[in-house]
PDB file of C-alpha atoms in Angstrom:
ATOM      1  CA  UNK A1377      29.975 -15.498   6.907  1.00 57.00           C
ATOM      2  CA  UNK A1378      31.977 -12.101   5.642  1.00 84.00           C
ATOM      3  CA  UNK A1379      36.020 -11.936   5.933  1.00 95.00           C
ATOM      4  CA  UNK A1380      38.365  -9.530   6.443  1.00 97.00           C
ATOM      5  CA  UNK A1381      38.356  -6.951   3.868  1.00 97.00           C
ATOM      6  CA  UNK A1382      40.721  -4.282   3.076  1.00 98.00           C
ATOM      7  CA  UNK A1383      40.359  -1.253   0.751  1.00 97.00           C
ATOM      8  CA  UNK A1384      41.397  -0.026  -1.510  1.00 98.00           C
ATOM      9  CA  UNK A1385      43.233  -3.518  -3.026  1.00 97.00           C
ATOM     10  CA  UNK A1386      45.795  -1.011  -4.861  1.00 98.00           C
ATOM     11  CA  UNK A1387      46.983   2.411  -4.511  1.00 98.00           C
ATOM     12  CA  UNK A1388      49.869   3.854  -6.331  1.00 98.00           C
ATOM     13  CA  UNK A1389      51.139   7.158  -4.880  1.00 98.00           C
ATOM     14  CA  UNK A1390      53.632   9.477  -5.627  1.00 98.00           C
ATOM     15  CA  UNK A1391      56.490   9.798  -3.250  1.00 98.00           C
ATOM     16  CA  UNK A1392      55.679  12.655  -0.323  1.00 98.00           C
ATOM     17  CA  UNK A1393      51.964  11.575  -0.847  1.00 98.00           C
ATOM     18  CA  UNK A1394      50.155  10.718   2.213  1.00 98.00           C
ATOM     19  CA  UNK A1395      48.107   7.658   2.169  1.00 98.00           C
ATOM     20  CA  UNK A1396      45.442   5.697   4.178  1.00 98.00           C
ATOM     21  CA  UNK A1397      44.642   1.783   4.534  1.00 98.00           C
ATOM     22  CA  UNK A1398      41.468   0.781   5.418  1.00 98.00           C
ATOM     23  CA  UNK A1399      40.755  -2.683   7.204  1.00 98.00           C
ATOM     24  CA  UNK A1400      37.382  -4.305   8.107  1.00 98.00           C
ATOM     25  CA  UNK A1401      37.728  -6.808  10.770  1.00 97.00           C
ATOM     26  CA  UNK A1402      35.466 -10.139  10.967  1.00 96.00           C
ATOM     27  CA  UNK A1403      32.764  -8.514  12.866  1.00 94.00           C
ATOM     28  CA  UNK A1404      32.932  -9.062  16.805  1.00 91.00           C
ATOM     29  CA  UNK A1405      36.748  -9.534  16.736  1.00 93.00           C
ATOM     30  CA  UNK A1406      38.629  -7.892  19.571  1.00 92.00           C
ATOM     31  CA  UNK A1407      42.055  -8.471  17.996  1.00 92.00           C
ATOM     32  CA  UNK A1408      43.452  -6.448  14.946  1.00 94.00           C
ATOM     33  CA  UNK A1409      46.758  -6.374  13.570  1.00 94.00           C
ATOM     34  CA  UNK A1410      48.851  -4.522  10.725  1.00 97.00           C
ATOM     35  CA  UNK A1411      51.298  -6.310   8.758  1.00 96.00           C
ATOM     36  CA  UNK A1412      53.950  -5.275   6.171  1.00 97.00           C
ATOM     37  CA  UNK A1413      55.133  -7.864   3.359  1.00 97.00           C
ATOM     38  CA  UNK A1414      57.537  -6.670   1.077  1.00 95.00           C
ATOM     39  CA  UNK A1415      58.060  -8.494  -2.550  1.00 93.00           C
ATOM     40  CA  UNK A1416      59.259 -11.793  -2.071  1.00 90.00           C
ATOM     41  CA  UNK A1417      59.081 -11.625   1.659  1.00 92.00           C
ATOM     42  CA  UNK A1418      57.356 -13.067   4.644  1.00 93.00           C
ATOM     43  CA  UNK A1419      54.966 -10.425   6.446  1.00 95.00           C
ATOM     44  CA  UNK A1420      56.089  -8.511   9.203  1.00 94.00           C
ATOM     45  CA  UNK A1421      54.640  -7.097  12.110  1.00 93.00           C
ATOM     46  CA  UNK A1422      53.873  -3.492  12.466  1.00 96.00           C
ATOM     47  CA  UNK A1423      51.355  -3.010  14.871  1.00 95.00           C
ATOM     48  CA  UNK A1424      47.968  -4.271  17.384  1.00 93.00           C
ATOM     49  CA  UNK A1425      45.324  -3.665  18.327  1.00 93.00           C
ATOM     50  CA  UNK A1426      42.665  -4.813  21.468  1.00 92.00           C
ATOM     51  CA  UNK A1427      39.600  -2.910  20.752  1.00 94.00           C
ATOM     52  CA  UNK A1428      40.370   0.602  20.187  1.00 96.00           C
ATOM     53  CA  UNK A1429      43.374   0.184  22.425  1.00 94.00           C
ATOM     54  CA  UNK A1430      46.756   0.130  20.603  1.00 95.00           C
ATOM     55  CA  UNK A1431      48.935  -2.247  22.671  1.00 91.00           C
ATOM     56  CA  UNK A1432      52.020  -3.056  20.425  1.00 91.00           C
ATOM     57  CA  UNK A1433      53.411  -0.602  18.003  1.00 92.00           C
ATOM     58  CA  UNK A1434      56.995  -1.621  18.013  1.00 91.00           C
ATOM     59  CA  UNK A1435      57.186  -3.066  14.409  1.00 93.00           C
ATOM     60  CA  UNK A1436      56.260   0.985  12.931  1.00 97.00           C
ATOM     61  CA  UNK A1437      59.672   1.392  11.101  1.00 95.00           C
ATOM     62  CA  UNK A1438      59.053   5.136  11.414  1.00 95.00           C
ATOM     63  CA  UNK A1439      56.644   8.021  12.890  1.00 96.00           C
ATOM     64  CA  UNK A1440      55.558   8.597   9.309  1.00 98.00           C
ATOM     65  CA  UNK A1441      53.331   5.175  10.225  1.00 98.00           C
ATOM     66  CA  UNK A1442      50.128   5.655  12.320  1.00 97.00           C
ATOM     67  CA  UNK A1443      47.163   3.575  13.092  1.00 98.00           C
ATOM     68  CA  UNK A1444      44.208   4.011  14.831  1.00 98.00           C
ATOM     69  CA  UNK A1445      40.975   2.062  15.616  1.00 97.00           C
ATOM     70  CA  UNK A1446      38.901   4.459  17.137  1.00 97.00           C
ATOM     71  CA  UNK A1447      35.644   2.566  17.563  1.00 95.00           C
ATOM     72  CA  UNK A1448      37.290  -1.051  18.287  1.00 93.00           C
ATOM     73  CA  UNK A1449      36.379  -2.294  14.712  1.00 95.00           C
ATOM     74  CA  UNK A1450      37.622  -0.427  11.343  1.00 98.00           C
ATOM     75  CA  UNK A1451      40.941   0.553  11.395  1.00 98.00           C
ATOM     76  CA  UNK A1452      43.032   2.784   9.417  1.00 98.00           C
ATOM     77  CA  UNK A1453      47.021   2.751   8.890  1.00 98.00           C
ATOM     78  CA  UNK A1454      48.129   6.122   7.789  1.00 98.00           C
ATOM     79  CA  UNK A1455      51.568   6.588   5.848  1.00 98.00           C
ATOM     80  CA  UNK A1456      52.642  10.347   5.845  1.00 98.00           C
ATOM     81  CA  UNK A1457      55.239  11.573   2.993  1.00 98.00           C
ATOM     82  CA  UNK A1458      55.312   8.009   1.417  1.00 98.00           C
ATOM     83  CA  UNK A1459      58.536   6.779   0.457  1.00 98.00           C
ATOM     84  CA  UNK A1460      59.556   4.062  -2.209  1.00 97.00           C
ATOM     85  CA  UNK A1461      60.862   1.969   0.680  1.00 97.00           C
ATOM     86  CA  UNK A1462      57.098   1.850   1.660  1.00 98.00           C
ATOM     87  CA  UNK A1463      56.391   0.043  -1.191  1.00 98.00           C
ATOM     88  CA  UNK A1464      54.631  -3.446   0.177  1.00 98.00           C
ATOM     89  CA  UNK A1465      51.558  -5.350   0.441  1.00 98.00           C
ATOM     90  CA  UNK A1466      49.955  -4.291   3.701  1.00 98.00           C
ATOM     91  CA  UNK A1467      47.807  -6.731   5.595  1.00 98.00           C
ATOM     92  CA  UNK A1468      45.450  -6.709   7.973  1.00 97.00           C
ATOM     93  CA  UNK A1469      44.660  -9.708  10.268  1.00 95.00           C
ATOM     94  CA  UNK A1470      41.929 -10.283  13.174  1.00 94.00           C
ATOM     95  CA  UNK A1471      41.028 -12.859  16.105  1.00 91.00           C
ATOM     96  CA  UNK A1472      37.669 -13.298  17.888  1.00 87.00           C
ATOM     97  CA  UNK A1473      39.404 -12.527  21.522  1.00 80.00           C
ATOM     98  CA  UNK A1474      42.248 -10.502  22.893  1.00 71.00           C
ATOM     99  CA  UNK A1475      43.080 -13.283  25.458  1.00 59.00           C
ATOM    100  CA  UNK A1476      46.128 -14.606  23.332  1.00 57.00           C
ATOM    101  CA  UNK A1477      44.624 -18.314  23.690  1.00 59.00           C
ATOM    102  CA  UNK A1478      42.896 -18.204  20.007  1.00 68.00           C
ATOM    103  CA  UNK A1479      45.685 -19.460  17.373  1.00 72.00           C
ATOM    104  CA  UNK A1480      44.212 -18.177  14.341  1.00 86.00           C
ATOM    105  CA  UNK A1481      44.449 -15.277  12.703  1.00 90.00           C
ATOM    106  CA  UNK A1482      42.505 -14.303   9.901  1.00 94.00           C
ATOM    107  CA  UNK A1483      43.648 -12.543   7.240  1.00 96.00           C
ATOM    108  CA  UNK A1484      42.273  -9.917   4.592  1.00 97.00           C
ATOM    109  CA  UNK A1485      43.585  -9.610   1.208  1.00 96.00           C
ATOM    110  CA  UNK A1486      46.111  -7.038   1.931  1.00 97.00           C
ATOM    111  CA  UNK A1487      46.247  -3.414  -0.223  1.00 98.00           C
ATOM    112  CA  UNK A1488      49.215  -3.298  -2.430  1.00 98.00           C
ATOM    113  CA  UNK A1489      51.258  -0.121  -2.631  1.00 98.00           C
ATOM    114  CA  UNK A1490      53.242   1.256  -4.734  1.00 98.00           C
ATOM    115  CA  UNK A1491      55.146   4.731  -4.433  1.00 98.00           C
ATOM    116  CA  UNK A1492      56.443   6.183  -7.391  1.00 97.00           C
TER     117      UNK A1492
ATOM    118  CA  UNK B 691      62.730 -12.419  17.783  1.00 58.00           C
ATOM    119  CA  UNK B 692      62.471 -16.271  17.594  1.00 60.00           C
ATOM    120  CA  UNK B 693      63.388 -17.323  14.303  1.00 85.00           C
ATOM    121  CA  UNK B 694      62.962 -20.008  11.591  1.00 93.00           C
ATOM    122  CA  UNK B 695      64.230 -21.535   8.583  1.00 94.00           C
ATOM    123  CA  UNK B 696      62.900 -23.213   6.039  1.00 96.00           C
ATOM    124  CA  UNK B 697      64.204 -23.860   2.126  1.00 96.00           C
ATOM    125  CA  UNK B 698      63.251 -21.494  -0.169  1.00 96.00           C
ATOM    126  CA  UNK B 699      61.464 -23.708  -2.610  1.00 97.00           C
ATOM    127  CA  UNK B 700      60.448 -27.116  -3.003  1.00 97.00           C
ATOM    128  CA  UNK B 701      58.316 -29.326  -5.814  1.00 97.00           C
ATOM    129  CA  UNK B 702      55.962 -32.137  -5.723  1.00 96.00           C
ATOM    130  CA  UNK B 703      54.213 -34.453  -7.900  1.00 96.00           C
ATOM    131  CA  UNK B 704      50.225 -34.208  -7.915  1.00 96.00           C
ATOM    132  CA  UNK B 705      48.853 -36.823  -5.318  1.00 95.00           C
ATOM    133  CA  UNK B 706      52.088 -37.436  -3.912  1.00 95.00           C
ATOM    134  CA  UNK B 707      52.715 -36.652  -0.559  1.00 95.00           C
ATOM    135  CA  UNK B 708      54.791 -33.184   0.562  1.00 97.00           C
ATOM    136  CA  UNK B 709      57.384 -33.144   3.761  1.00 97.00           C
ATOM    137  CA  UNK B 710      58.407 -29.196   4.258  1.00 98.00           C
ATOM    138  CA  UNK B 711      60.830 -29.132   6.806  1.00 97.00           C
ATOM    139  CA  UNK B 712      61.436 -25.885   9.258  1.00 96.00           C
ATOM    140  CA  UNK B 713      64.275 -25.737  11.946  1.00 95.00           C
ATOM    141  CA  UNK B 714      63.473 -23.086  14.953  1.00 93.00           C
ATOM    142  CA  UNK B 715      66.571 -23.985  17.301  1.00 92.00           C
ATOM    143  CA  UNK B 716      66.154 -20.875  19.278  1.00 88.00           C
ATOM    144  CA  UNK B 717      62.353 -21.777  20.504  1.00 89.00           C
ATOM    145  CA  UNK B 718      61.160 -21.062  23.922  1.00 86.00           C
ATOM    146  CA  UNK B 719      58.992 -23.755  26.251  1.00 85.00           C
ATOM    147  CA  UNK B 720      56.216 -21.449  25.396  1.00 82.00           C
ATOM    148  CA  UNK B 721      56.330 -20.670  21.965  1.00 86.00           C
ATOM    149  CA  UNK B 722      53.880 -22.324  19.491  1.00 89.00           C
ATOM    150  CA  UNK B 723      54.796 -23.614  15.941  1.00 93.00           C
ATOM    151  CA  UNK B 724      52.185 -22.745  13.354  1.00 93.00           C
ATOM    152  CA  UNK B 725      52.158 -23.152   9.883  1.00 95.00           C
ATOM    153  CA  UNK B 726      50.439 -20.904   7.389  1.00 96.00           C
ATOM    154  CA  UNK B 727      50.385 -20.660   3.711  1.00 97.00           C
ATOM    155  CA  UNK B 728      50.000 -17.903   1.249  1.00 97.00           C
ATOM    156  CA  UNK B 729      48.427 -18.305  -2.281  1.00 95.00           C
ATOM    157  CA  UNK B 730      48.735 -15.990  -4.872  1.00 90.00           C
ATOM    158  CA  UNK B 731      47.320 -12.460  -4.467  1.00 89.00           C
ATOM    159  CA  UNK B 732      45.806 -13.686  -1.025  1.00 94.00           C
ATOM    160  CA  UNK B 733      46.544 -13.147   2.586  1.00 96.00           C
ATOM    161  CA  UNK B 734      47.878 -15.906   4.652  1.00 96.00           C
ATOM    162  CA  UNK B 735      45.609 -18.371   6.231  1.00 95.00           C
ATOM    163  CA  UNK B 736      46.056 -20.787   9.177  1.00 94.00           C
ATOM    164  CA  UNK B 737      46.935 -24.491   8.156  1.00 96.00           C
ATOM    165  CA  UNK B 738      47.780 -26.044  11.599  1.00 95.00           C
ATOM    166  CA  UNK B 739      49.952 -25.586  15.012  1.00 93.00           C
ATOM    167  CA  UNK B 740      51.425 -27.497  17.807  1.00 93.00           C
ATOM    168  CA  UNK B 741      53.394 -27.049  20.754  1.00 92.00           C
ATOM    169  CA  UNK B 742      54.864 -30.634  21.999  1.00 92.00           C
ATOM    170  CA  UNK B 743      52.554 -32.877  20.399  1.00 89.00           C
ATOM    171  CA  UNK B 744      52.309 -34.071  16.845  1.00 92.00           C
ATOM    172  CA  UNK B 745      48.723 -32.909  15.305  1.00 93.00           C
ATOM    173  CA  UNK B 746      46.399 -33.843  12.639  1.00 94.00           C
ATOM    174  CA  UNK B 747      43.510 -31.981  11.086  1.00 91.00           C
ATOM    175  CA  UNK B 748      41.672 -31.792   7.904  1.00 89.00           C
ATOM    176  CA  UNK B 749      44.297 -30.240   5.781  1.00 88.00           C
ATOM    177  CA  UNK B 750      47.571 -31.675   6.972  1.00 95.00           C
ATOM    178  CA  UNK B 751      49.841 -33.070   9.890  1.00 97.00           C
ATOM    179  CA  UNK B 752      52.529 -31.270  12.027  1.00 97.00           C
ATOM    180  CA  UNK B 753      55.196 -33.708  12.947  1.00 97.00           C
ATOM    181  CA  UNK B 754      57.215 -31.649  15.693  1.00 96.00           C
ATOM    182  CA  UNK B 755      61.015 -32.975  16.532  1.00 96.00           C
ATOM    183  CA  UNK B 756      61.127 -34.433  21.040  1.00 94.00           C
ATOM    184  CA  UNK B 757      63.564 -31.153  21.292  1.00 94.00           C
ATOM    185  CA  UNK B 758      61.141 -28.957  19.404  1.00 94.00           C
ATOM    186  CA  UNK B 759      64.261 -27.498  17.123  1.00 94.00           C
ATOM    187  CA  UNK B 760      62.412 -28.501  14.257  1.00 96.00           C
ATOM    188  CA  UNK B 761      59.426 -29.970  12.716  1.00 96.00           C
ATOM    189  CA  UNK B 762      57.958 -31.043   9.358  1.00 97.00           C
ATOM    190  CA  UNK B 763      54.352 -30.134   7.750  1.00 98.00           C
ATOM    191  CA  UNK B 764      52.750 -32.980   6.139  1.00 97.00           C
ATOM    192  CA  UNK B 765      50.465 -32.404   2.880  1.00 97.00           C
ATOM    193  CA  UNK B 766      49.461 -36.336   2.268  1.00 94.00           C
ATOM    194  CA  UNK B 767      48.053 -35.927  -1.024  1.00 94.00           C
ATOM    195  CA  UNK B 768      49.291 -32.419  -2.951  1.00 95.00           C
ATOM    196  CA  UNK B 769      46.818 -31.015  -5.565  1.00 96.00           C
ATOM    197  CA  UNK B 770      47.502 -28.226  -7.527  1.00 96.00           C
ATOM    198  CA  UNK B 771      45.250 -26.048  -5.229  1.00 94.00           C
ATOM    199  CA  UNK B 772      48.257 -26.653  -2.534  1.00 96.00           C
ATOM    200  CA  UNK B 773      50.631 -24.834  -4.594  1.00 97.00           C
ATOM    201  CA  UNK B 774      51.374 -21.625  -2.232  1.00 97.00           C
ATOM    202  CA  UNK B 775      54.142 -19.906  -0.018  1.00 97.00           C
ATOM    203  CA  UNK B 776      54.097 -21.974   3.162  1.00 98.00           C
ATOM    204  CA  UNK B 777      55.416 -20.194   6.234  1.00 97.00           C
ATOM    205  CA  UNK B 778      56.656 -22.059   9.436  1.00 95.00           C
ATOM    206  CA  UNK B 779      56.001 -19.174  12.212  1.00 92.00           C
ATOM    207  CA  UNK B 780      56.472 -19.168  16.352  1.00 89.00           C
ATOM    208  CA  UNK B 781      53.969 -17.534  17.532  1.00 85.00           C
ATOM    209  CA  UNK B 782      55.546 -15.635  20.685  1.00 80.00           C
ATOM    210  CA  UNK B 783      53.645 -15.163  23.832  1.00 78.00           C
ATOM    211  CA  UNK B 784      53.617 -11.476  24.469  1.00 78.00           C
ATOM    212  CA  UNK B 785      51.831  -9.665  27.513  1.00 77.00           C
ATOM    213  CA  UNK B 786      49.029  -8.564  25.781  1.00 76.00           C
ATOM    214  CA  UNK B 787      48.134 -11.720  23.750  1.00 74.00           C
ATOM    215  CA  UNK B 788      50.162 -13.675  21.053  1.00 76.00           C
ATOM    216  CA  UNK B 789      52.677 -12.220  18.134  1.00 81.00           C
ATOM    217  CA  UNK B 790      53.222 -14.421  14.559  1.00 86.00           C
ATOM    218  CA  UNK B 791      57.023 -14.043  13.747  1.00 85.00           C
ATOM    219  CA  UNK B 792      57.084 -14.941  10.022  1.00 89.00           C
ATOM    220  CA  UNK B 793      60.364 -16.190   8.161  1.00 85.00           C
ATOM    221  CA  UNK B 794      60.613 -16.187   4.296  1.00 88.00           C
ATOM    222  CA  UNK B 795      58.785 -19.212   3.812  1.00 95.00           C
ATOM    223  CA  UNK B 796      59.033 -21.986   1.589  1.00 97.00           C
ATOM    224  CA  UNK B 797      57.570 -21.680  -2.309  1.00 97.00           C
ATOM    225  CA  UNK B 798      55.933 -24.887  -3.175  1.00 98.00           C
ATOM    226  CA  UNK B 799      55.361 -26.015  -6.512  1.00 97.00           C
ATOM    227  CA  UNK B 800      52.979 -28.853  -7.521  1.00 97.00           C
ATOM    228  CA  UNK B 801      53.452 -30.595 -10.864  1.00 95.00           C
ATOM    229  CA  UNK B 802      50.485 -32.476 -12.581  1.00 91.00           C
TER     230      UNK B 802
END
C-alpha cells in the first residue's frame, strides 16, 4: 500500500520567506510526527498529533514554526520568516494508533529545505 | 532526554556478520530500545526493538545487556544494501504515547 508521502521533496527559500511543507500519512493512521534533521545529524522531534489534536509541540524551535492537522489526516508544517538555520530535512512519520503501544513509526522521504 | 552513544562509523565486508554497539547508561525501566536505519535520501525505517530480552526478526537480532545499559544490533550477513546510518534509539514513554529520541547514529559501510 501507499506509504507516507511528503511534498515538495525539495524547497529553496530566500531568507525571510514563509514556507509550507505537506505530509500525507498512511491512510487511517491516528498519530503523526514531525522531525527536523540537520545535515549529518539524527532526526529531532518537533511535534506530535493524535488525530487533529496537537498533543506535544515541545520540539518546535521557535514561534516561527507552526504545524496543523485540521481534519486528522494531512498535516502542514509552516515556517514563517525562514532563517538560514532552518535549512534541514523535515521528516514526517505516522503510526496506526494513538495509544502508544505501537512500536513502528513509518517515515516519509522528507522535504529538504534550503534557505539562501 | 534519554541519550544513546554509538560509534560514528563502522566498516564491514559483504556476507560477514556486523555487530553495531550502543550505550544507553541512563535508560529508565520503561524505555524500549529501538533500532532504525536510514538509507541515503530516504526516511528512517524500523529495524527491531526490545525491552529486556534478546530479539530476532527477519532483518536482524538485538542483544540487550542484562543491566540494559548497552545493546548490540547484529546483522547476520551484511549486504551492500545494508549500507546505511543505523540509529539506536530510546523510546521514551510520554503521557500521550511514545517519543523516539534519536542520536547521531553509526554510518555502516559495506565492502564488496
